[in-house]
GROMACS .gro file of N, CA and C in nm:
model
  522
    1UNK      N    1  -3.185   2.538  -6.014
    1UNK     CA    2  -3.180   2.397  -6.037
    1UNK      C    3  -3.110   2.371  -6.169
    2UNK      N    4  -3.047   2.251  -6.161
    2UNK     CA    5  -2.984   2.256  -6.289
    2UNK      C    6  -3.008   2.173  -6.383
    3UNK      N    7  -3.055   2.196  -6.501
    3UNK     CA    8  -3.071   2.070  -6.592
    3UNK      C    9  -3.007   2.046  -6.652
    4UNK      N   10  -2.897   2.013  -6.639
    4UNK     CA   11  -2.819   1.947  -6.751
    4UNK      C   12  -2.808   1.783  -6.779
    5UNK      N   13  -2.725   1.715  -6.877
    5UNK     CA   14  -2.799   1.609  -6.916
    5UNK      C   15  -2.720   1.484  -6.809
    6UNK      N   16  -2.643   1.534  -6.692
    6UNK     CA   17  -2.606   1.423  -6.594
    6UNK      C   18  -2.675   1.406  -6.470
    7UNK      N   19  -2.765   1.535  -6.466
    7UNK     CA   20  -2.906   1.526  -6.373
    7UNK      C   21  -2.995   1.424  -6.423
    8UNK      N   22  -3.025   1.425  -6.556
    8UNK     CA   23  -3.129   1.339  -6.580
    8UNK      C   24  -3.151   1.226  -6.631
    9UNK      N   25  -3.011   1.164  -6.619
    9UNK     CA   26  -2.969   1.061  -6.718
    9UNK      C   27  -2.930   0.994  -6.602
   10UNK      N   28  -2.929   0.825  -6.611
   10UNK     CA   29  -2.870   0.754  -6.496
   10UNK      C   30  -2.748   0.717  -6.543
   11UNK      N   31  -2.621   0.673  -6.458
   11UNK     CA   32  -2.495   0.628  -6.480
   11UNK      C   33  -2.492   0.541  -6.635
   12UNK      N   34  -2.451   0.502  -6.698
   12UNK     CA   35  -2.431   0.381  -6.805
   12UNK      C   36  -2.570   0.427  -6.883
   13UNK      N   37  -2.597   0.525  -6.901
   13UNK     CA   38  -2.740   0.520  -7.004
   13UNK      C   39  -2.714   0.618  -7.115
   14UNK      N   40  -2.732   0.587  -7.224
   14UNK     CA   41  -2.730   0.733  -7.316
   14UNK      C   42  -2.824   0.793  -7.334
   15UNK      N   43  -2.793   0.920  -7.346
   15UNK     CA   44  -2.859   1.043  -7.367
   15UNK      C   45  -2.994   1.011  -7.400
   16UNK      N   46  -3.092   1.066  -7.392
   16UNK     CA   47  -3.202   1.096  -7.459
   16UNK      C   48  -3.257   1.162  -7.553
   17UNK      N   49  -3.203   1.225  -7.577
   17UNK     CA   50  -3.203   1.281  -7.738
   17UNK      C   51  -3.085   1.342  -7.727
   18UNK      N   52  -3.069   1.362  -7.870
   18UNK     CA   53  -2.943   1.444  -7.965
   18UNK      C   54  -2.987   1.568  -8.027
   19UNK      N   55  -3.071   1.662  -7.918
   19UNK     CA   56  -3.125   1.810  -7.944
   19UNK      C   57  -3.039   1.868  -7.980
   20UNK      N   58  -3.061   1.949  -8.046
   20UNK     CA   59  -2.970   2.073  -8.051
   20UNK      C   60  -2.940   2.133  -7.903
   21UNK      N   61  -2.824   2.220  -7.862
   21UNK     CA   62  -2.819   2.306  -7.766
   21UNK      C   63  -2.909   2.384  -7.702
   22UNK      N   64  -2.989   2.460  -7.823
   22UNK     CA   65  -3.100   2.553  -7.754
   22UNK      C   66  -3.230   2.512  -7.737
   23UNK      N   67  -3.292   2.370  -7.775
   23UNK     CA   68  -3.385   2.316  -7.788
   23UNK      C   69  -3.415   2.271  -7.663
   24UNK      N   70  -3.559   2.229  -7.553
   24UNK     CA   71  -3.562   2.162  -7.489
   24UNK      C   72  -3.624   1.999  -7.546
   25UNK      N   73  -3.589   1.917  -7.472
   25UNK     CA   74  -3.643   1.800  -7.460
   25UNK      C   75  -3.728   1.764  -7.425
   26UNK      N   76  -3.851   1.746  -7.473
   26UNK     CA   77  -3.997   1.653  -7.421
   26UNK      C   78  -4.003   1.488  -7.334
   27UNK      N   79  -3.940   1.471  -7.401
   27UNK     CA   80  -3.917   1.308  -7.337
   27UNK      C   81  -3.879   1.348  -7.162
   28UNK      N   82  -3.967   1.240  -7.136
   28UNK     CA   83  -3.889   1.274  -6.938
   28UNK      C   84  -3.835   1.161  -6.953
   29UNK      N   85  -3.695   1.154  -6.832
   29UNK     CA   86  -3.588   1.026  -6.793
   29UNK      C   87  -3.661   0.968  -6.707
   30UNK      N   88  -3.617   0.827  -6.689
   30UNK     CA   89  -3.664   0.751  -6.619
   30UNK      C   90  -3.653   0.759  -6.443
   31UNK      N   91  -3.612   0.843  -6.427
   31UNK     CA   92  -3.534   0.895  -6.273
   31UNK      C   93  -3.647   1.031  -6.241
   32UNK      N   94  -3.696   1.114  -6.382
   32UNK     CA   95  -3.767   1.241  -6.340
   32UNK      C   96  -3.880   1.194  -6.233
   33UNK      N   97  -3.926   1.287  -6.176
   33UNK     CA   98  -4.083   1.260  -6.084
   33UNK      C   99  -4.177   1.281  -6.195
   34UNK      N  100  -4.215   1.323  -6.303
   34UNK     CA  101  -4.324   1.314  -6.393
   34UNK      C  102  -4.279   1.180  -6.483
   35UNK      N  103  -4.203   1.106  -6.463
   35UNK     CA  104  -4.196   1.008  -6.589
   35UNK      C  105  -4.319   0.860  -6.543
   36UNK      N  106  -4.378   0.853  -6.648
   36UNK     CA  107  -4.483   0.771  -6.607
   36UNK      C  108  -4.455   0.610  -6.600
   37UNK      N  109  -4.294   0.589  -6.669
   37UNK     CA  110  -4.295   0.422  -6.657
   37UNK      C  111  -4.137   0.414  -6.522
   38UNK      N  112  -4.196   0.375  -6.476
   38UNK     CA  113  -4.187   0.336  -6.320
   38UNK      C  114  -4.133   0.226  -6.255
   39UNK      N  115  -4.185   0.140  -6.329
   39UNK     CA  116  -4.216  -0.011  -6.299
   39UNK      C  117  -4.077  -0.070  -6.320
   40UNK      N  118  -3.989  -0.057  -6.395
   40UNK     CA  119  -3.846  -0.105  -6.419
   40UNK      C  120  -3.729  -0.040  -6.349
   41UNK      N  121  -3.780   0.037  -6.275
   41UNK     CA  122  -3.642   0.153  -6.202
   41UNK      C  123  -3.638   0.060  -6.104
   42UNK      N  124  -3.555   0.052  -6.041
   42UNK     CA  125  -3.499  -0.019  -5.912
   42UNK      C  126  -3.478   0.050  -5.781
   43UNK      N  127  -3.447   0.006  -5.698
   43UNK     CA  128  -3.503   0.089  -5.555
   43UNK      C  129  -3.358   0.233  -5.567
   44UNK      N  130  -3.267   0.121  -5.602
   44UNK     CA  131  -3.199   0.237  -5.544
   44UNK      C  132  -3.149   0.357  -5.618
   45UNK      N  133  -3.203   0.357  -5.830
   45UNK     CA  134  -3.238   0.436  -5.903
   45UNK      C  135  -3.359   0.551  -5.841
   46UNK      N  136  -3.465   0.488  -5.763
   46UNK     CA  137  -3.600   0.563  -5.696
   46UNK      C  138  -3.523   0.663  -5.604
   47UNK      N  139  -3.410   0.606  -5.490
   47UNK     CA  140  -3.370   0.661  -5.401
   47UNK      C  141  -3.282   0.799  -5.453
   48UNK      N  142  -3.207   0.716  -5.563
   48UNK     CA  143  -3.115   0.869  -5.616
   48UNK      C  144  -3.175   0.956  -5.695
   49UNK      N  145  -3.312   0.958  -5.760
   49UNK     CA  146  -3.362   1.020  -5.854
   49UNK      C  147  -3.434   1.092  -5.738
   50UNK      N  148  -3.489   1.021  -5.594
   50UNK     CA  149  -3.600   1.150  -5.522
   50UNK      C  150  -3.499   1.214  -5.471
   51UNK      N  151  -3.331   1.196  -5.434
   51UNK     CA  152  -3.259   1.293  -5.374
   51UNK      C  153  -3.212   1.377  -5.451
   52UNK      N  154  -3.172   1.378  -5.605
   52UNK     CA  155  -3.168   1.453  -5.729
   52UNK      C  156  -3.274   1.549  -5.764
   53UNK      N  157  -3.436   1.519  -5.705
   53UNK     CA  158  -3.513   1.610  -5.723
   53UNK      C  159  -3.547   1.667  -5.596
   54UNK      N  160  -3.479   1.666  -5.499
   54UNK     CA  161  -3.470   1.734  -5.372
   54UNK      C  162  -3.612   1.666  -5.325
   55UNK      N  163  -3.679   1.546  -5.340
   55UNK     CA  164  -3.781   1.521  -5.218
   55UNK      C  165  -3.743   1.494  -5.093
   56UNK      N  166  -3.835   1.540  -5.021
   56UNK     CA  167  -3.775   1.544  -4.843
   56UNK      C  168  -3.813   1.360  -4.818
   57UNK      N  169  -3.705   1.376  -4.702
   57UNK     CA  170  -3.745   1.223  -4.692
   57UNK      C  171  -3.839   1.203  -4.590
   58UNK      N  172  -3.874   1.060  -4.597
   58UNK     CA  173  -3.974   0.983  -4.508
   58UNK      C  174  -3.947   1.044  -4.341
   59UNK      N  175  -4.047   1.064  -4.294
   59UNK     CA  176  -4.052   1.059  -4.119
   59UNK      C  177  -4.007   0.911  -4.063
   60UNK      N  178  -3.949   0.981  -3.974
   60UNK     CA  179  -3.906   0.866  -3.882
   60UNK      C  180  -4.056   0.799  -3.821
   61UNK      N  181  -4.103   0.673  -3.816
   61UNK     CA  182  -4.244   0.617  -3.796
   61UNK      C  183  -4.265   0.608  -3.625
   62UNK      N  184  -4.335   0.654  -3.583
   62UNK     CA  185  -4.388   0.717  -3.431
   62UNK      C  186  -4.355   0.567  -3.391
   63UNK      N  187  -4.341   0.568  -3.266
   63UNK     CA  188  -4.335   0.475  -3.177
   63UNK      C  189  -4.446   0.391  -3.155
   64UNK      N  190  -4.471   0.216  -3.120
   64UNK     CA  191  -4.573   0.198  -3.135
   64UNK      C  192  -4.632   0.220  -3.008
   65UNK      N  193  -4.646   0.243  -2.904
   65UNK     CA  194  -4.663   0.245  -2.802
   65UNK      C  195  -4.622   0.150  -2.672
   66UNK      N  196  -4.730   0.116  -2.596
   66UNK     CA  197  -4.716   0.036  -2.479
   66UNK      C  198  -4.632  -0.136  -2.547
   67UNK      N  199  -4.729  -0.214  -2.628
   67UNK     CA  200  -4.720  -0.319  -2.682
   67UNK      C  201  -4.618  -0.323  -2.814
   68UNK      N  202  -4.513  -0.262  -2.836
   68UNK     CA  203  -4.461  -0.225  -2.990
   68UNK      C  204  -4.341  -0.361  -2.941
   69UNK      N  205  -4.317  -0.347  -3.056
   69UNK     CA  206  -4.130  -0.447  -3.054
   69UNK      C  207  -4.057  -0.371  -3.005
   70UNK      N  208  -4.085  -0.230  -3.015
   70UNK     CA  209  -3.947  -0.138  -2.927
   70UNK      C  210  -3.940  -0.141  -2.774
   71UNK      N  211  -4.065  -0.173  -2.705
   71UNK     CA  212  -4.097  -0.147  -2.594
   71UNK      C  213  -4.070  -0.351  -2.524
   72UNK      N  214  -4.109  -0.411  -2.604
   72UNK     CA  215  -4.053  -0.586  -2.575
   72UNK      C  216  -3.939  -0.599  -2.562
   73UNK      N  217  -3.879  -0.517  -2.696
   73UNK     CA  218  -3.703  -0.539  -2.650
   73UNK      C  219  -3.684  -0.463  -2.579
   74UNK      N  220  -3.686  -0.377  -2.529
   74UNK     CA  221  -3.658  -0.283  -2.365
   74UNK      C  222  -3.622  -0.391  -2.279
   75UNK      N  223  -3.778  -0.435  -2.247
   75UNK     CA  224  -3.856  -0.517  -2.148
   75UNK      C  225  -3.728  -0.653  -2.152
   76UNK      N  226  -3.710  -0.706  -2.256
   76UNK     CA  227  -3.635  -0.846  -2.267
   76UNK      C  228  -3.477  -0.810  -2.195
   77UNK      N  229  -3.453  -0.723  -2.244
   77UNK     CA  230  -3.322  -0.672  -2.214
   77UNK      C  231  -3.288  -0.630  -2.039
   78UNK      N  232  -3.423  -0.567  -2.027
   78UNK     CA  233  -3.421  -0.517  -1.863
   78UNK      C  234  -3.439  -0.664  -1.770
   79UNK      N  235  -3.487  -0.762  -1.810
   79UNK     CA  236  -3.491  -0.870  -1.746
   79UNK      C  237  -3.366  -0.952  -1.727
   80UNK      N  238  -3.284  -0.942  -1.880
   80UNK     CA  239  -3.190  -1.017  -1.891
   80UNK      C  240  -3.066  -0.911  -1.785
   81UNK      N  241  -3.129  -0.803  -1.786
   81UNK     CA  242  -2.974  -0.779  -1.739
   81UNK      C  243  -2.905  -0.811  -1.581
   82UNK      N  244  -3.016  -0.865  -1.503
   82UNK     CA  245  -2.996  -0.882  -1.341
   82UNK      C  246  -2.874  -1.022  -1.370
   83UNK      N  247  -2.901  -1.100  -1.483
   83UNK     CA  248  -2.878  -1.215  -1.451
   83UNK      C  249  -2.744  -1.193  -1.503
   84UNK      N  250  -2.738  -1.118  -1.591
   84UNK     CA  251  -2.556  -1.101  -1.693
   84UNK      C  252  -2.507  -1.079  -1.570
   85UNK      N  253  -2.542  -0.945  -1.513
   85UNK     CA  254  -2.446  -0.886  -1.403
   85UNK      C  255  -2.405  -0.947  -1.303
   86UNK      N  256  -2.526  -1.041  -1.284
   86UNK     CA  257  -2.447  -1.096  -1.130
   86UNK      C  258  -2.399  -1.259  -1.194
   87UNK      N  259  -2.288  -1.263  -1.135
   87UNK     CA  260  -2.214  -1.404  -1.161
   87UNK      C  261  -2.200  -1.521  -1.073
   88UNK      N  262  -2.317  -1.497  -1.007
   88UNK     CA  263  -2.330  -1.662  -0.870
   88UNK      C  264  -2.383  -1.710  -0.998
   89UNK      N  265  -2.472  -1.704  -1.093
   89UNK     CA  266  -2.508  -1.845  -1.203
   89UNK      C  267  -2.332  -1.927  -1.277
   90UNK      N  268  -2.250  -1.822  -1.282
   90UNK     CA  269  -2.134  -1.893  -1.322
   90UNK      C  270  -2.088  -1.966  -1.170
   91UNK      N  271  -2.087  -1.876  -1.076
   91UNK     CA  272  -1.987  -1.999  -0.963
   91UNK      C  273  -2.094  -2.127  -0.953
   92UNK      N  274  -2.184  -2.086  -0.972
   92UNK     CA  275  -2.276  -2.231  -0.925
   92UNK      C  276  -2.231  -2.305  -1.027
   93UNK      N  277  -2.275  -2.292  -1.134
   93UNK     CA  278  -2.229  -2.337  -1.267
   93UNK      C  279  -2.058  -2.428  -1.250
   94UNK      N  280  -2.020  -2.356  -1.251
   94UNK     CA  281  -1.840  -2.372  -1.201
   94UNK      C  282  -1.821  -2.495  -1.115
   95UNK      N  283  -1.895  -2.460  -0.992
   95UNK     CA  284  -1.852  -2.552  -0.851
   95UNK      C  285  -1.982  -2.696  -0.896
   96UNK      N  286  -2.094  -2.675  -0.942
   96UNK     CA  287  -2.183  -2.809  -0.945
   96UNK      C  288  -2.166  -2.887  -1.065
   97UNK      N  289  -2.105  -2.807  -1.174
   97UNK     CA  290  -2.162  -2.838  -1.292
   97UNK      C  291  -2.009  -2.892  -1.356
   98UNK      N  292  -1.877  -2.817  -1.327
   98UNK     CA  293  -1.766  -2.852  -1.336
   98UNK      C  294  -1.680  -2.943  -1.257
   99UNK      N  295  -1.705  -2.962  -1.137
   99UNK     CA  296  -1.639  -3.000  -1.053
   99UNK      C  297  -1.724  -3.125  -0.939
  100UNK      N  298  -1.701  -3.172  -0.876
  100UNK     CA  299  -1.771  -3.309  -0.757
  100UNK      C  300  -1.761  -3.209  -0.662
  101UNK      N  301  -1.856  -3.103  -0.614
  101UNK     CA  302  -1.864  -3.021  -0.505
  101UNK      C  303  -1.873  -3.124  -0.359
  102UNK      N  304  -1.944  -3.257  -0.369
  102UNK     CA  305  -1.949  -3.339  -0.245
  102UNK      C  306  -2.109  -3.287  -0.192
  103UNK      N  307  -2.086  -3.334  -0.071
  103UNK     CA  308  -2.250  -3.283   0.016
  103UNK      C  309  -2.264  -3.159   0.032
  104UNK      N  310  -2.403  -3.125   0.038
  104UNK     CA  311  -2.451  -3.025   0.111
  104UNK      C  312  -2.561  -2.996   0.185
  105UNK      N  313  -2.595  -2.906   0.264
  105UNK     CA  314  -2.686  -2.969   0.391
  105UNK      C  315  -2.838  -2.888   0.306
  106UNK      N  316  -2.917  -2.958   0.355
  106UNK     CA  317  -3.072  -2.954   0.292
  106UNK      C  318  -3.088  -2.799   0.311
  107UNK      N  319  -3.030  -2.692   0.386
  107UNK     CA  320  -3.049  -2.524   0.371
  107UNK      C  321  -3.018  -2.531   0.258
  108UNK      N  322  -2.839  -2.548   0.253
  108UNK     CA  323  -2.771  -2.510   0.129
  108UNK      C  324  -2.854  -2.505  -0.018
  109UNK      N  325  -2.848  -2.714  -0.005
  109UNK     CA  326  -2.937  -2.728  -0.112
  109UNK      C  327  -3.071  -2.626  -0.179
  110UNK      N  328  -3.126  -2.577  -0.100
  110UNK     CA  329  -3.226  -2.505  -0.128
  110UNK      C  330  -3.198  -2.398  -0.143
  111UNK      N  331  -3.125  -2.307  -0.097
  111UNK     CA  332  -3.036  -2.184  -0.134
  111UNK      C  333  -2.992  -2.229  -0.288
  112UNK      N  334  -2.963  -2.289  -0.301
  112UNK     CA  335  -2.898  -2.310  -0.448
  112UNK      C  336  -2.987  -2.322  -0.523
  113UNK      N  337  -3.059  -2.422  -0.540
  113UNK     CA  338  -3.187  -2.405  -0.600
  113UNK      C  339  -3.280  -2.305  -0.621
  114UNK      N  340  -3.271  -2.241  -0.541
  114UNK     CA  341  -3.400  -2.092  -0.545
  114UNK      C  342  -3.332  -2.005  -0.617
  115UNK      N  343  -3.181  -2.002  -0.649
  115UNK     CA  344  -3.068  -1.876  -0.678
  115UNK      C  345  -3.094  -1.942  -0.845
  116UNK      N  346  -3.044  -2.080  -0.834
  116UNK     CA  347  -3.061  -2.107  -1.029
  116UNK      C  348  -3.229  -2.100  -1.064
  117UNK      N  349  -3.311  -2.144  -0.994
  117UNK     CA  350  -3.457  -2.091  -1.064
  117UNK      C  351  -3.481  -1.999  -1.080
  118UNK      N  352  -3.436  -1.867  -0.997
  118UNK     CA  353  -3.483  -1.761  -1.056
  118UNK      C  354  -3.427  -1.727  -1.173
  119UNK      N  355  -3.211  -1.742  -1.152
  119UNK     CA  356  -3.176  -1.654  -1.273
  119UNK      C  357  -3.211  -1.746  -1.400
  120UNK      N  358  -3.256  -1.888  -1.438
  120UNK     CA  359  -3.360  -1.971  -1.504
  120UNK      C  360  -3.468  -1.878  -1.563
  121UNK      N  361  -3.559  -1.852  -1.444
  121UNK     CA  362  -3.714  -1.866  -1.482
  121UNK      C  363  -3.647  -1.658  -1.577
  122UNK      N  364  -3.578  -1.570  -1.499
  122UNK     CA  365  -3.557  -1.429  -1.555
  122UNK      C  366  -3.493  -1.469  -1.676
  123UNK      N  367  -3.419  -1.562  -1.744
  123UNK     CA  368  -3.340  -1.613  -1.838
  123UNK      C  369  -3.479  -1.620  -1.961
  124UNK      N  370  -3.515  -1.703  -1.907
  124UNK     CA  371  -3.652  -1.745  -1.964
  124UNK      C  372  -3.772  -1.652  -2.035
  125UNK      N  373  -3.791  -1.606  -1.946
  125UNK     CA  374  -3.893  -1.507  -1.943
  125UNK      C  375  -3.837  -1.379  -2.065
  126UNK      N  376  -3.739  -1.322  -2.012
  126UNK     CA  377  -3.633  -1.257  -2.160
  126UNK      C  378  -3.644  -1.311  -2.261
  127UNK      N  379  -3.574  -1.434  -2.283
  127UNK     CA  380  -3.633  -1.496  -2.419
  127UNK      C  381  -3.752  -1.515  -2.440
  128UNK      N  382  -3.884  -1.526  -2.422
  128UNK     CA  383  -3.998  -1.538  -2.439
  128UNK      C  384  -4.045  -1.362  -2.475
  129UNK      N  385  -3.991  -1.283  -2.440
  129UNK     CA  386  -4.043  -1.135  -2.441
  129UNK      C  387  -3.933  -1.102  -2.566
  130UNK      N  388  -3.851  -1.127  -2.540
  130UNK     CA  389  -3.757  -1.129  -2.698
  130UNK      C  390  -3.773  -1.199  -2.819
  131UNK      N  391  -3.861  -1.263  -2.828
  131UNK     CA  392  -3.922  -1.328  -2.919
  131UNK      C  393  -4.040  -1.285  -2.954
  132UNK      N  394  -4.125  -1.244  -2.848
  132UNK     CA  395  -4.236  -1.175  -2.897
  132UNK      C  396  -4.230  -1.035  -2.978
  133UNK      N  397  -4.073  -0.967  -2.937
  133UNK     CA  398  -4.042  -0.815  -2.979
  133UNK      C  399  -3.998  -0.879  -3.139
  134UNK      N  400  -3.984  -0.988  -3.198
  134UNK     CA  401  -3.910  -1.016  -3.314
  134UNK      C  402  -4.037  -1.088  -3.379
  135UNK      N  403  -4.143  -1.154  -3.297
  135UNK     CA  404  -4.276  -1.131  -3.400
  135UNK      C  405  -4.358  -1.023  -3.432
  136UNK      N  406  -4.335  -0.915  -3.318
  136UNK     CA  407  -4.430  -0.846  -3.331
  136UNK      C  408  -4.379  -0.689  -3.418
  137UNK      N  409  -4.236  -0.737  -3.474
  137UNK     CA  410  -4.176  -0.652  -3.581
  137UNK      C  411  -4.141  -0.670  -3.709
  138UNK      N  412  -4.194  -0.540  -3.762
  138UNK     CA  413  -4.197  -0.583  -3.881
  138UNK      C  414  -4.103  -0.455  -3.939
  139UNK      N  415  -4.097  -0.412  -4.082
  139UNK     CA  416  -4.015  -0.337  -4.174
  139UNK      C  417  -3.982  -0.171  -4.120
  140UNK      N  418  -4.096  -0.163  -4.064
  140UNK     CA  419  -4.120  -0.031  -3.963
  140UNK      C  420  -4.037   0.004  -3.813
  141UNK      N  421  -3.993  -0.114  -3.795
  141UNK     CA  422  -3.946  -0.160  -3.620
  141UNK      C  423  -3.822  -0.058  -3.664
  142UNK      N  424  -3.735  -0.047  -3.555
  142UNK     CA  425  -3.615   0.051  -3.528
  142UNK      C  426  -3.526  -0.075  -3.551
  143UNK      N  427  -3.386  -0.054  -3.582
  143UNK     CA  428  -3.309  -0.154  -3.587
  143UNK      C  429  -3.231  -0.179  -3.485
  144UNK      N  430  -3.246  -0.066  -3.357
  144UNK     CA  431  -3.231  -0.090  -3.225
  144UNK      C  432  -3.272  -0.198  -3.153
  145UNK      N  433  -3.387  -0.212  -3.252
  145UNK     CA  434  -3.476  -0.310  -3.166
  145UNK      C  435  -3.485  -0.460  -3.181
  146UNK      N  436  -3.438  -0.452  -3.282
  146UNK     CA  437  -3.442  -0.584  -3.385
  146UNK      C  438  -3.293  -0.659  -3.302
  147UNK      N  439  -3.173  -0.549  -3.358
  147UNK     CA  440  -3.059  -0.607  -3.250
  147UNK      C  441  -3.098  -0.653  -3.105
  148UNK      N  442  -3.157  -0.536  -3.022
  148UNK     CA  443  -3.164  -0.598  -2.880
  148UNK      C  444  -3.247  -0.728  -2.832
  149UNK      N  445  -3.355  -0.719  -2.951
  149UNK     CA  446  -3.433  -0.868  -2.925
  149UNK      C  447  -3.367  -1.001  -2.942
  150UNK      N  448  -3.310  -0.992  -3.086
  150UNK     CA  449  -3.211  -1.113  -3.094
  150UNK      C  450  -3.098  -1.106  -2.971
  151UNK      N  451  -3.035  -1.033  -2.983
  151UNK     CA  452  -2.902  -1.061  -2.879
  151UNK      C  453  -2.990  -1.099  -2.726
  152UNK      N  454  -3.102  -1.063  -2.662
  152UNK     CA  455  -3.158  -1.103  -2.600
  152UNK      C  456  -3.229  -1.257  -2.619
  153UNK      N  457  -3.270  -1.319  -2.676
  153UNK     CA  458  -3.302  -1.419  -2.702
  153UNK      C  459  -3.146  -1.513  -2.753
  154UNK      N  460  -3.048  -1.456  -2.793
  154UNK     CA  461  -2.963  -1.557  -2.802
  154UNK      C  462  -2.871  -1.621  -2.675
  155UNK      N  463  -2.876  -1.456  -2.606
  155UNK     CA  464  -2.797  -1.459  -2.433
  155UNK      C  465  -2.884  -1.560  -2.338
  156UNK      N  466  -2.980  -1.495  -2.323
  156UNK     CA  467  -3.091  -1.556  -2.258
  156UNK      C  468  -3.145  -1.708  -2.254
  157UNK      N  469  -3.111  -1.812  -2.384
  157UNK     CA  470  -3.117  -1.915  -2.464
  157UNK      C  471  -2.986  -2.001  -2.352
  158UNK      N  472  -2.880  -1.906  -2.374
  158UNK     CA  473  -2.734  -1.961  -2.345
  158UNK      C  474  -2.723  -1.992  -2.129
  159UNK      N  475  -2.770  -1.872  -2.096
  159UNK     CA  476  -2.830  -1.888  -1.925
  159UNK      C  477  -2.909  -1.965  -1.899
  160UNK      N  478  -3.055  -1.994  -1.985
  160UNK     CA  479  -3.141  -2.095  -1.970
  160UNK      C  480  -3.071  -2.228  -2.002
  161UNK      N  481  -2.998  -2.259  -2.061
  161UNK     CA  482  -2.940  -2.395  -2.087
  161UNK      C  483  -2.826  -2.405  -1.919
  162UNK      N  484  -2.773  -2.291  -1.908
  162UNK     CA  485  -2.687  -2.323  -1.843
  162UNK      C  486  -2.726  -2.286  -1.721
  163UNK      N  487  -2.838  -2.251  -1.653
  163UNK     CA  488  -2.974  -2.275  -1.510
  163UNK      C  489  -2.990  -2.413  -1.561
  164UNK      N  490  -3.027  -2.486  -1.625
  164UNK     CA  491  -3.049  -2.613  -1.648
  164UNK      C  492  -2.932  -2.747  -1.593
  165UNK      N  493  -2.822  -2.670  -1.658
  165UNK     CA  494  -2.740  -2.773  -1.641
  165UNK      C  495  -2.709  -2.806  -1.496
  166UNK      N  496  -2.664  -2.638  -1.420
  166UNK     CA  497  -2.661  -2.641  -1.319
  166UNK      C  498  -2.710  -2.743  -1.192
  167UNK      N  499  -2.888  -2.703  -1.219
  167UNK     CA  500  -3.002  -2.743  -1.171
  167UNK      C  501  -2.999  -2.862  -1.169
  168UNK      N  502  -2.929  -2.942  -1.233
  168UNK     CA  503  -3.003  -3.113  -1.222
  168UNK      C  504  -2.813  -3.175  -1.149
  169UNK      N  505  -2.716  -3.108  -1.154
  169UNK     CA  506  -2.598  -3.102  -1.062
  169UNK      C  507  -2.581  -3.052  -0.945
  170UNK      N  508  -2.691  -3.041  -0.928
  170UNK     CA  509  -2.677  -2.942  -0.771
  170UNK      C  510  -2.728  -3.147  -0.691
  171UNK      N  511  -2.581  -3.179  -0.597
  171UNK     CA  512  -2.635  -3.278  -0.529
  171UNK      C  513  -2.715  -3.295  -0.433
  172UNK      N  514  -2.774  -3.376  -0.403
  172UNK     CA  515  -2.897  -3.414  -0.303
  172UNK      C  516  -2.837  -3.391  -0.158
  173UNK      N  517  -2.944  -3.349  -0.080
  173UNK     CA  518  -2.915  -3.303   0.047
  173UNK      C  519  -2.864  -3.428   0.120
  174UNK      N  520  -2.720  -3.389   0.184
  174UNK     CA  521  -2.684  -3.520   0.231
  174UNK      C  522  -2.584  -3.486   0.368
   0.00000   0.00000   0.00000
């Protein structure tokens, strides 16, 4: 190990003493693991001083199980994805919501309706489970997870508005 005085000294700081060569130094740096004032180092002085004294780092934090934010955003994501993939919510969208589609016969109508409530209510339901994965995480959560909840709750937000719009353009059976 080496002690010399750029191990124990932080960037922009001077020396700690002006020993002689063969003398050691009593004083510990503010970076050592025995130095007792603590309280003024900053995180990322803590971070380079425990990798300077070779401490091993932190474990990766176990999974929380059944109920965790890792396992919600799964869940949010696996819901949302029937509805990304399939694109009858855009043609419906497209033909009711863009355009004067005209009549359609009381089957139709209801075919249409049952197709935007579901990809609606699965829209829905994602965001509600993606929201729960972003309360129920905290500093510990994976950042896997944190991404997939939001991007799930923001997608999911954007389908539910647009099952909505759909839904109240779909014309009356005629």
């Amino acid at each position: 190990m080496s002690t010399s005085k750029e191990d124990t000294s932080t960037p922009g700081e001077a020396p700690a003493s002006a020993a002689a060569p063969g003398e050691a130094s009593t004083s510990a740096s503010p970076t050592s693991p025995t130095s007792s004032d603590t309280s003024d180092t900053s995180a990322a002085s803590d971070a380079s001083g425990a990798f300077v004294s070779g401490a091993p780092l932190s474990p990766v934090p176990a999974l929380g199980g059944v109920f965790s934010a890792e396992s919600f955003s799964g869940l949010g994501l696996l819901l949302l994805g029937p509805v990304i993939v399939n694109s009858r919510l855009f043609t419906l969208f497209a033909w009711f919501g863009l355009t004067d589609a005209g009549t359609a016969t009381a089957e139709e109508v209801a075919l249409f309706n049952a197709e935007i409530t579901v990809a609606g209510g699965l829209s829905a339901l994602a965001v509600l489970v993606g929201a729960l994965s972003l309360f129920l995480g905290n500093a510990r959560t994976r950042a896997w997870a944190r991404w997939g909840a939001s991007a799930t709750v923001l997608a999911g937000t954007v389908f539910v508005i647009l099952a909505v719009v759909t839904l109240v353009s779909v014309p009356a059976a005629g």
